[in-house]
Amino acid sequence: MAENKELRIHVEHLKKSFGTLEVLKDISTDIHEGEVVVVLGPSGSGKSTFLRCLNRLEDITAGTVIVNGNDITDKHTDINKARENVGMVFQHFNLFNNMDVLGNMMLAPVELKKASKEQAKEKAVELLTRVGMQDKLHAYPAQLSGGQKQRVAIARALAMNPKIMLFDEPTSALDPEMVGEVLAVMKQLASEGMTMVVVTHEIGFAREVANRVIFMENGYIVEEGTPSEVIDNPKEARTIDFLSKVL
Amino acid sequence: MIQILVGFGPMMLKALGQTLLLALLGLFFACIIGLIFGLMNVVKNKACNIIATIFVDVIRGVPMIVLAYFIFFGIPYLWNNMLGIGGMTLTALTAGTICLALNCGAYMAEIIRAGIQSVDKGQMEAARSLGLSYGVAMRKVVLPQAIRTMIPSIINQFIITLKDTSILSVIGFPELVNTTKNVVGITFKSFQAWALAGLMYLVVIIALSRLAKMLERRLNRGRE
């Protein structure tokens, strides 16, 4: 069913090395419009690196990555242009500390001439309302809780109208009581049809929201399929081993 | 003391003015040099990194008095006598400004490099992930945060540079030390003249550091 939809991300024989350390050994996968793909795996398996290769925050050592039709492994591709359509949410939020919430929301749309100041502000308020942060327009990041920061960070990424959203362990740095509010925003986003790739340890979220789960270990995709296939009936010994530790 | 104050006070005040002029010119160009080489040190480009490192190492490895003699006497000699092109004269003010700007610029470059590197890497990544270019991300996100941490070091460097102008008395620029030497030469009142010179430096530097502290506090206001 997903195959009939537009191809958003095409990854072919992706390899990534840091010096002599080969982190991604041979990754191939396709992600289509509206899919929510959750990437699971033990730490050091390369899942975050894989995600960061999708908007070339990491230089790609070998292979092909095509995102929204742009070959981002091609040196001639305007990477800044390609990134405009790919939102990213980080483990440590990375809100701009020198700006208030509105400033964070408006910087990229205004700088990149996607919107006038007034339009950007209007859109920012609308998005912040969606994530329940409309009361904190003029707060600085240092004045927000972790969960609030992450919700602003998600809204900031959405302000660019991305076609794809990447989440790099978005709840891992949060206090337990704040995980729910961030996952709720992500669930809502998924239900609206956003194409999402999520690196997370939240198995519950994967089971409930994901169309597809990718299990990675040691630089390879070990197993992939629907949540019920990978999480509830894993076939590979390494997947079974990992899930027995986290479930 | 009174005699020195009345007789040579105006002359020494004028010399203090020359000292301040030299310091301001030097600092102005030092800021530009520091920003250029500081940025060259942090960009992802090996050639830029190497050039910046060599600049900083060379300037820091040479005493300023040697640099002053080299610029004031050495460069015109190279130009006029060795290369035979001729016609080059450097005023003491020009040579002094170049010397101060290079010297202070090298230290500023290090301060700026350290300041930029103290900003969490995630700030740049988040800006780039939104599609912003390296330049915009640096200007709008990283540098404003870096400057906050750099301010105390920059103020410190400014004060050092102001005091370093005294070294430029050796190339004959009529700043405070040079003028005081002349006053002593005329009056032989070493104690009074040097005490007065010291006092003048002290007043200016204390006033400047107070001003800097106020500025620093204002910049940090409203931030946790």
Coordinates of C-alpha atoms in Angstrom, one line a residue:
Chain A
M1 CA 0.0 0.0 0.0
A2 CA 2.8 2.4 0.9
E3 CA 4.5 1.5 -2.3
N4 CA 1.9 3.3 -4.4
K5 CA 2.7 6.6 -2.6
E6 CA 5.5 8.9 -3.6
L7 CA 9.0 7.9 -2.7
R8 CA 10.4 10.3 -0.1
I9 CA 13.7 8.7 0.9
H10 CA 15.7 6.2 -1.1
V11 CA 18.9 4.8 0.5
E12 CA 21.1 2.5 -1.4
H13 CA 24.3 0.8 0.0
L14 CA 24.9 3.7 2.4
K15 CA 28.2 3.5 4.2
K16 CA 29.6 5.9 6.8
S17 CA 33.0 5.7 8.5
F18 CA 34.5 8.0 11.1
G19 CA 38.2 7.6 10.4
T20 CA 38.8 3.8 10.5
L21 CA 35.6 3.1 12.4
E22 CA 32.9 1.9 10.1
V23 CA 29.6 2.9 11.7
L24 CA 27.2 2.2 8.8
K25 CA 28.3 -0.8 6.7
D26 CA 25.6 -1.3 4.1
I27 CA 22.2 0.3 4.6
S28 CA 19.4 0.2 1.9
T29 CA 15.8 1.1 2.4
D30 CA 13.0 3.1 0.9
I31 CA 10.6 5.4 2.8
H32 CA 7.3 6.6 1.2
E33 CA 5.0 9.5 1.7
G34 CA 3.1 9.3 5.0
E35 CA 5.1 6.5 6.5
V36 CA 6.2 6.5 10.1
V37 CA 9.4 4.5 10.4
V38 CA 10.9 3.8 13.8
V39 CA 14.5 2.8 14.0
L40 CA 15.4 0.7 17.0
G41 CA 18.7 -0.8 18.1
P42 CA 21.3 -0.9 20.8
S43 CA 23.5 2.2 21.3
G44 CA 26.4 2.2 18.9
S45 CA 24.4 0.4 16.3
G46 CA 24.5 3.4 14.0
K47 CA 20.9 4.4 14.1
S48 CA 21.5 8.1 14.9
T49 CA 24.3 8.3 12.3
F50 CA 21.9 6.8 9.8
L51 CA 19.3 9.5 10.6
R52 CA 21.9 12.2 10.4
C53 CA 23.0 11.0 7.0
L54 CA 19.5 11.6 5.7
N55 CA 20.0 15.4 5.8
R56 CA 23.8 15.1 5.4
L57 CA 24.6 16.4 8.9
E58 CA 27.2 13.6 8.5
D59 CA 29.2 13.4 5.4
I60 CA 28.3 10.3 3.5
T61 CA 31.3 7.9 2.9
A62 CA 29.7 5.8 0.1
G63 CA 26.3 4.9 -1.4
T64 CA 23.4 7.0 -2.5
V65 CA 20.8 8.9 -0.5
I66 CA 17.9 10.5 -2.4
V67 CA 15.6 12.7 -0.3
N68 CA 12.6 14.3 -1.9
G69 CA 14.1 13.6 -5.3
N70 CA 17.4 15.4 -4.4
D71 CA 20.5 13.2 -4.6
I72 CA 22.2 14.6 -1.4
T73 CA 25.3 12.5 -2.0
D74 CA 25.9 14.5 -5.2
K75 CA 28.3 17.4 -4.5
H76 CA 26.3 19.6 -6.9
T77 CA 23.1 19.4 -4.9
D78 CA 22.3 22.5 -3.0
I79 CA 22.3 20.9 0.4
N80 CA 20.7 24.0 2.1
K81 CA 17.8 23.9 -0.3
A82 CA 17.4 20.1 0.3
R83 CA 17.4 20.6 4.1
E84 CA 14.6 23.1 3.9
N85 CA 12.2 20.2 3.3
V86 CA 13.6 17.9 6.0
G87 CA 12.9 18.9 9.6
M88 CA 15.0 17.6 12.3
V89 CA 14.4 17.2 16.1
F90 CA 17.4 16.6 18.3
Q91 CA 17.9 14.7 21.5
H92 CA 19.2 17.9 23.2
F93 CA 16.6 20.2 21.6
N94 CA 19.2 22.6 20.4
L95 CA 16.9 25.7 20.6
F96 CA 18.9 28.8 19.8
N97 CA 19.8 30.1 23.3
N98 CA 20.2 33.7 22.2
M99 CA 16.6 34.0 21.0
D100 CA 13.2 33.7 22.5
V101 CA 10.6 31.2 21.3
L102 CA 9.3 33.4 18.6
G103 CA 12.8 34.2 17.4
N104 CA 13.6 30.5 17.2
M105 CA 10.5 29.9 15.2
M106 CA 11.0 32.8 12.8
L107 CA 14.7 32.8 12.0
A108 CA 14.8 30.3 9.2
P109 CA 11.5 31.1 7.4
V110 CA 12.4 34.8 7.4
E111 CA 16.1 34.4 6.5
L112 CA 15.3 32.0 3.7
K113 CA 12.6 34.3 2.4
K114 CA 9.9 31.7 2.9
A115 CA 7.7 34.3 4.6
S116 CA 7.5 37.9 5.6
K117 CA 8.0 38.7 9.2
E118 CA 4.3 39.0 9.7
Q119 CA 3.5 35.7 7.9
A120 CA 6.2 33.9 9.8
K121 CA 4.9 35.2 13.1
E122 CA 1.4 34.2 12.3
K123 CA 2.5 30.7 11.3
A124 CA 4.7 30.5 14.4
V125 CA 1.8 31.3 16.7
E126 CA -0.4 28.8 14.9
L127 CA 2.2 26.0 15.2
L128 CA 3.0 26.9 18.8
T129 CA -0.7 26.6 19.6
R130 CA -0.7 23.2 18.1
V131 CA 2.0 22.0 20.4
G132 CA 0.5 23.9 23.4
M133 CA 3.2 26.5 23.7
Q134 CA 1.3 29.6 22.7
D135 CA 1.7 31.1 26.2
K136 CA 5.5 31.1 25.9
L137 CA 6.1 33.2 22.8
H138 CA 8.7 35.5 24.5
A139 CA 10.3 33.0 26.9
Y140 CA 13.9 32.1 26.4
P141 CA 15.0 28.4 26.1
A142 CA 16.6 28.6 29.6
Q143 CA 13.2 29.4 31.1
L144 CA 11.5 26.3 29.6
S145 CA 11.4 22.7 30.8
G146 CA 12.8 19.9 28.7
G147 CA 9.4 18.9 27.4
Q148 CA 8.5 22.4 26.5
K149 CA 11.8 22.9 24.7
Q150 CA 11.3 19.8 22.7
R151 CA 7.7 20.9 21.7
V152 CA 9.1 24.2 20.6
A153 CA 11.8 22.4 18.7
I154 CA 9.3 20.3 16.8
A155 CA 7.2 23.5 16.0
R156 CA 10.4 25.2 14.8
A157 CA 11.1 22.4 12.4
L158 CA 7.5 22.4 11.2
A159 CA 7.7 26.2 10.5
M160 CA 9.7 25.4 7.3
N161 CA 6.8 23.2 6.0
P162 CA 9.0 20.1 5.7
K163 CA 7.9 17.1 3.8
I164 CA 9.8 14.8 6.1
M165 CA 10.5 15.0 9.8
L166 CA 13.5 13.3 11.4
F167 CA 13.6 12.6 15.2
D168 CA 16.9 11.8 16.8
E169 CA 16.0 10.2 20.2
P170 CA 13.6 13.1 21.0
T171 CA 12.6 11.9 24.4
S172 CA 15.9 10.5 25.7
A173 CA 17.0 13.6 27.5
L174 CA 13.6 14.2 29.1
D175 CA 12.5 13.6 32.7
P176 CA 10.0 10.7 32.6
E177 CA 7.0 12.9 33.3
M178 CA 7.7 15.0 30.2
V179 CA 8.0 12.1 27.7
G180 CA 4.3 11.9 27.3
E181 CA 3.7 15.5 26.1
V182 CA 6.3 15.1 23.4
L183 CA 5.1 11.8 22.2
A184 CA 1.6 13.1 22.0
V185 CA 2.7 15.9 19.7
M186 CA 4.5 13.3 17.5
K187 CA 1.5 11.0 17.4
Q188 CA -0.7 13.9 16.3
L189 CA 1.8 14.7 13.6
A190 CA 1.8 11.1 12.4
S191 CA -1.9 11.0 12.3
E192 CA -1.9 14.1 10.1
G193 CA 0.1 12.1 7.5
M194 CA 3.6 13.5 8.1
T195 CA 6.4 11.3 6.8
M196 CA 8.5 10.6 9.9
V197 CA 11.7 8.7 10.7
V198 CA 12.1 8.3 14.4
V199 CA 15.1 7.0 16.3
T200 CA 13.9 6.1 19.8
H201 CA 13.9 3.7 22.6
E202 CA 10.1 4.1 23.2
I203 CA 8.9 0.7 22.2
G204 CA 5.3 1.7 23.1
F205 CA 5.4 4.5 20.6
A206 CA 6.8 2.3 17.9
R207 CA 4.1 -0.3 18.4
E208 CA 1.3 2.3 18.4
V209 CA 2.4 4.7 15.8
A210 CA 4.9 3.1 13.4
N211 CA 4.0 1.7 10.1
R212 CA 7.4 0.1 9.9
V213 CA 10.1 -0.8 12.4
I214 CA 13.8 -1.1 11.4
F215 CA 16.0 -2.9 13.8
M216 CA 19.7 -2.0 13.4
E217 CA 22.8 -3.5 14.9
N218 CA 26.5 -3.0 14.2
G219 CA 26.0 -0.9 11.1
Y220 CA 23.4 -3.1 9.4
I221 CA 19.7 -3.3 9.2
V222 CA 19.1 -6.7 10.9
E223 CA 15.3 -6.9 10.6
E224 CA 12.5 -4.7 9.3
G225 CA 8.8 -5.0 9.1
T226 CA 5.5 -3.9 10.8
P227 CA 5.6 -3.4 14.5
S228 CA 3.8 -6.7 15.1
E229 CA 6.4 -8.5 13.0
V230 CA 9.5 -7.0 14.4
I231 CA 8.5 -6.2 18.0
D232 CA 6.0 -9.0 18.8
N233 CA 7.4 -11.7 16.6
P234 CA 11.0 -11.0 15.9
K235 CA 12.8 -13.6 13.8
E236 CA 16.4 -12.7 14.2
A237 CA 18.3 -13.8 17.4
R238 CA 19.8 -10.3 17.9
T239 CA 16.4 -8.6 17.7
I240 CA 15.0 -11.1 20.2
D241 CA 18.0 -10.5 22.5
F242 CA 17.6 -6.7 22.3
L243 CA 13.9 -6.7 22.9
S244 CA 14.2 -9.0 25.8
K245 CA 16.4 -6.4 27.5
V246 CA 14.2 -3.3 26.8
L247 CA 10.7 -4.7 27.0
Chain B
M1 CA 55.5 67.3 41.7
I2 CA 53.6 70.6 41.4
Q3 CA 56.3 71.9 39.1
I4 CA 56.0 68.9 36.8
L5 CA 52.3 69.0 36.9
V6 CA 52.1 72.7 36.0
G7 CA 55.1 72.8 33.6
F8 CA 54.6 69.5 31.8
G9 CA 51.1 68.3 32.7
P10 CA 49.5 69.6 29.4
M11 CA 52.3 68.0 27.4
M12 CA 51.9 64.7 29.1
L13 CA 48.1 64.9 28.8
K14 CA 48.5 65.4 25.1
A15 CA 50.9 62.4 25.0
L16 CA 48.2 60.4 26.8
G17 CA 45.8 61.4 24.0
Q18 CA 48.3 60.0 21.5
T19 CA 48.5 56.8 23.5
L20 CA 44.8 56.5 23.4
L21 CA 44.7 57.3 19.7
L22 CA 47.2 54.6 19.0
A23 CA 45.4 52.1 21.2
L24 CA 42.1 52.8 19.6
L25 CA 43.4 52.5 16.0
G26 CA 45.3 49.3 17.0
L27 CA 42.3 47.8 18.7
F28 CA 40.0 48.6 15.8
F29 CA 42.2 46.8 13.3
A30 CA 42.9 44.1 15.8
C31 CA 39.2 43.3 16.0
I32 CA 39.0 42.9 12.3
I33 CA 42.2 40.8 12.1
G34 CA 41.1 38.7 15.1
L35 CA 37.7 38.0 13.6
I36 CA 39.2 37.0 10.2
F37 CA 41.8 34.7 11.7
G38 CA 39.5 33.4 14.5
L39 CA 36.9 32.4 11.9
M40 CA 39.6 30.9 9.6
N41 CA 40.6 28.7 12.5
V42 CA 37.1 27.2 13.0
V43 CA 35.9 26.7 9.4
K44 CA 36.1 23.3 8.0
N45 CA 39.0 24.0 5.6
K46 CA 42.5 22.7 6.2
A47 CA 44.2 25.5 4.3
C48 CA 42.4 28.2 6.3
N49 CA 43.1 26.4 9.6
I50 CA 46.8 26.2 8.8
I51 CA 47.2 29.8 7.7
A52 CA 45.4 31.0 10.9
T53 CA 47.5 28.8 13.1
I54 CA 50.8 30.0 11.5
F55 CA 49.7 33.6 11.9
V56 CA 48.9 33.2 15.6
D57 CA 52.0 31.2 16.3
V58 CA 54.4 33.6 14.6
I59 CA 52.9 36.7 16.2
R60 CA 52.8 35.2 19.6
G61 CA 56.3 33.8 19.2
V62 CA 57.9 37.2 18.5
P63 CA 58.3 39.9 21.2
M64 CA 56.3 43.0 20.3
I65 CA 59.5 45.2 20.5
V66 CA 61.0 43.1 17.8
L67 CA 57.9 43.3 15.7
A68 CA 57.9 47.1 16.1
Y69 CA 61.5 47.4 15.0
F70 CA 60.9 45.0 12.1
I71 CA 57.9 46.9 10.8
F72 CA 59.2 50.4 11.3
F73 CA 62.8 49.8 10.1
G74 CA 62.9 46.4 8.5
I75 CA 60.0 46.6 6.1
P76 CA 61.0 50.0 4.5
Y77 CA 64.6 48.7 4.3
L78 CA 63.4 45.6 2.5
W79 CA 61.3 47.7 0.1
N80 CA 63.7 50.6 -0.6
N81 CA 67.2 49.0 -0.3
M82 CA 66.9 45.3 -0.9
L83 CA 64.1 45.3 -3.5
G84 CA 65.2 48.7 -4.7
I85 CA 61.7 49.9 -5.3
G86 CA 62.1 52.9 -3.1
G87 CA 59.9 55.7 -1.8
M88 CA 58.5 53.9 1.2
T89 CA 58.3 55.7 4.5
L90 CA 56.2 54.6 7.4
T91 CA 55.2 57.1 10.1
A92 CA 55.6 56.0 13.6
L93 CA 51.8 56.1 13.9
T94 CA 51.3 53.8 10.9
A95 CA 53.9 51.3 12.0
G96 CA 52.7 51.4 15.6
T97 CA 49.1 50.8 14.5
I98 CA 50.2 47.8 12.3
C99 CA 52.3 46.4 15.1
L100 CA 49.5 46.7 17.7
A101 CA 46.9 45.4 15.3
L102 CA 48.9 42.3 14.4
N103 CA 49.9 41.6 18.0
C104 CA 46.5 42.2 19.6
G105 CA 44.8 40.6 16.5
A106 CA 46.6 37.3 17.1
Y107 CA 45.4 37.1 20.7
M108 CA 41.9 38.2 19.6
A109 CA 41.9 35.4 17.1
E110 CA 42.6 32.9 19.9
I111 CA 39.9 34.5 22.0
I112 CA 37.3 34.4 19.2
R113 CA 38.3 30.8 18.3
A114 CA 37.8 29.6 21.8
G115 CA 34.6 31.5 22.2
I116 CA 33.1 30.0 19.0
Q117 CA 34.2 26.5 20.1
S118 CA 32.6 27.0 23.5
V119 CA 29.2 27.2 21.8
D120 CA 27.5 23.8 21.8
K121 CA 27.9 22.1 18.4
G122 CA 24.1 21.4 18.4
Q123 CA 23.4 25.1 17.9
M124 CA 25.1 25.1 14.5
E125 CA 23.6 21.7 13.6
A126 CA 20.1 22.8 14.4
A127 CA 20.5 26.0 12.3
R128 CA 22.0 24.0 9.4
S129 CA 19.2 21.4 9.6
L130 CA 16.7 24.2 8.9
G131 CA 18.5 25.0 5.7
L132 CA 20.4 28.0 6.9
S133 CA 23.9 28.5 5.4
Y134 CA 27.0 28.2 7.4
G135 CA 27.5 32.0 7.3
V136 CA 23.9 32.9 8.5
A137 CA 24.1 30.2 11.2
M138 CA 27.4 31.6 12.4
R139 CA 26.2 35.2 12.3
K140 CA 22.8 34.8 13.8
V141 CA 23.2 31.9 16.2
V142 CA 26.7 31.0 17.1
L143 CA 28.6 34.3 17.2
P144 CA 26.0 36.1 19.4
Q145 CA 26.4 33.3 22.0
A146 CA 30.2 33.2 21.6
I147 CA 30.5 36.9 22.2
R148 CA 29.0 36.6 25.6
T149 CA 31.7 34.2 26.8
M150 CA 34.4 36.2 25.0
I151 CA 33.7 39.6 26.6
P152 CA 35.8 39.3 29.7
S153 CA 38.8 38.0 27.7
I154 CA 38.4 40.8 25.1
I155 CA 38.3 43.5 27.8
N156 CA 41.4 42.0 29.3
Q157 CA 43.1 42.0 26.0
F158 CA 42.1 45.6 25.4
I159 CA 43.8 46.7 28.6
I160 CA 46.9 44.7 27.8
T161 CA 47.0 46.4 24.4
L162 CA 46.6 49.8 25.9
K163 CA 49.6 49.2 28.1
D164 CA 51.6 47.7 25.2
T165 CA 51.4 51.0 23.4
S166 CA 54.3 52.0 25.8
I167 CA 56.5 49.6 23.9
L168 CA 56.1 51.7 20.8
S169 CA 58.0 54.5 22.4
V170 CA 61.0 52.7 20.9
I171 CA 60.1 53.7 17.4
G172 CA 59.7 57.3 18.4
F173 CA 56.0 57.7 18.6
P174 CA 55.2 60.6 20.9
E175 CA 53.0 58.6 23.3
L176 CA 53.1 58.8 27.1
V177 CA 56.3 56.9 27.9
N178 CA 58.3 58.6 25.1
T179 CA 57.1 62.0 26.3
T180 CA 57.8 61.3 29.9
K181 CA 61.4 60.3 29.0
N182 CA 61.8 63.7 27.4
V183 CA 60.3 65.4 30.5
V184 CA 62.8 63.6 32.7
G185 CA 65.6 64.5 30.2
I186 CA 64.8 68.2 30.7
T187 CA 63.9 68.3 34.4
F188 CA 65.8 65.3 35.9
K189 CA 62.8 64.8 38.1
S190 CA 62.5 61.0 37.5
F191 CA 60.3 60.2 40.5
Q192 CA 57.7 62.9 39.9
A193 CA 57.5 62.4 36.1
W194 CA 57.2 58.6 36.1
A195 CA 54.8 58.7 39.0
L196 CA 52.6 61.0 37.0
A197 CA 52.8 58.9 33.9
G198 CA 51.9 55.8 36.0
L199 CA 49.0 57.6 37.5
M200 CA 47.7 58.6 34.1
Y201 CA 47.8 55.0 32.8
L202 CA 46.2 53.8 36.1
V203 CA 43.3 56.3 35.9
V204 CA 42.5 55.5 32.3
I205 CA 42.7 51.7 32.7
I206 CA 40.6 51.7 35.9
A207 CA 38.0 53.9 34.2
L208 CA 38.0 51.6 31.2
S209 CA 37.7 48.4 33.2
R210 CA 34.8 49.9 35.2
L211 CA 33.1 50.8 32.0
A212 CA 33.7 47.3 30.7
K213 CA 32.2 45.7 33.8
M214 CA 29.1 47.8 33.4
L215 CA 28.8 46.8 29.8
E216 CA 29.3 43.1 30.7
R217 CA 26.6 43.3 33.3
R218 CA 24.2 45.0 31.0
L219 CA 24.8 42.3 28.3
N220 CA 24.1 39.5 30.8
R221 CA 21.0 41.1 32.2
G222 CA 17.8 39.2 31.7
R223 CA 19.5 35.9 31.1
E224 CA 19.8 32.9 33.3

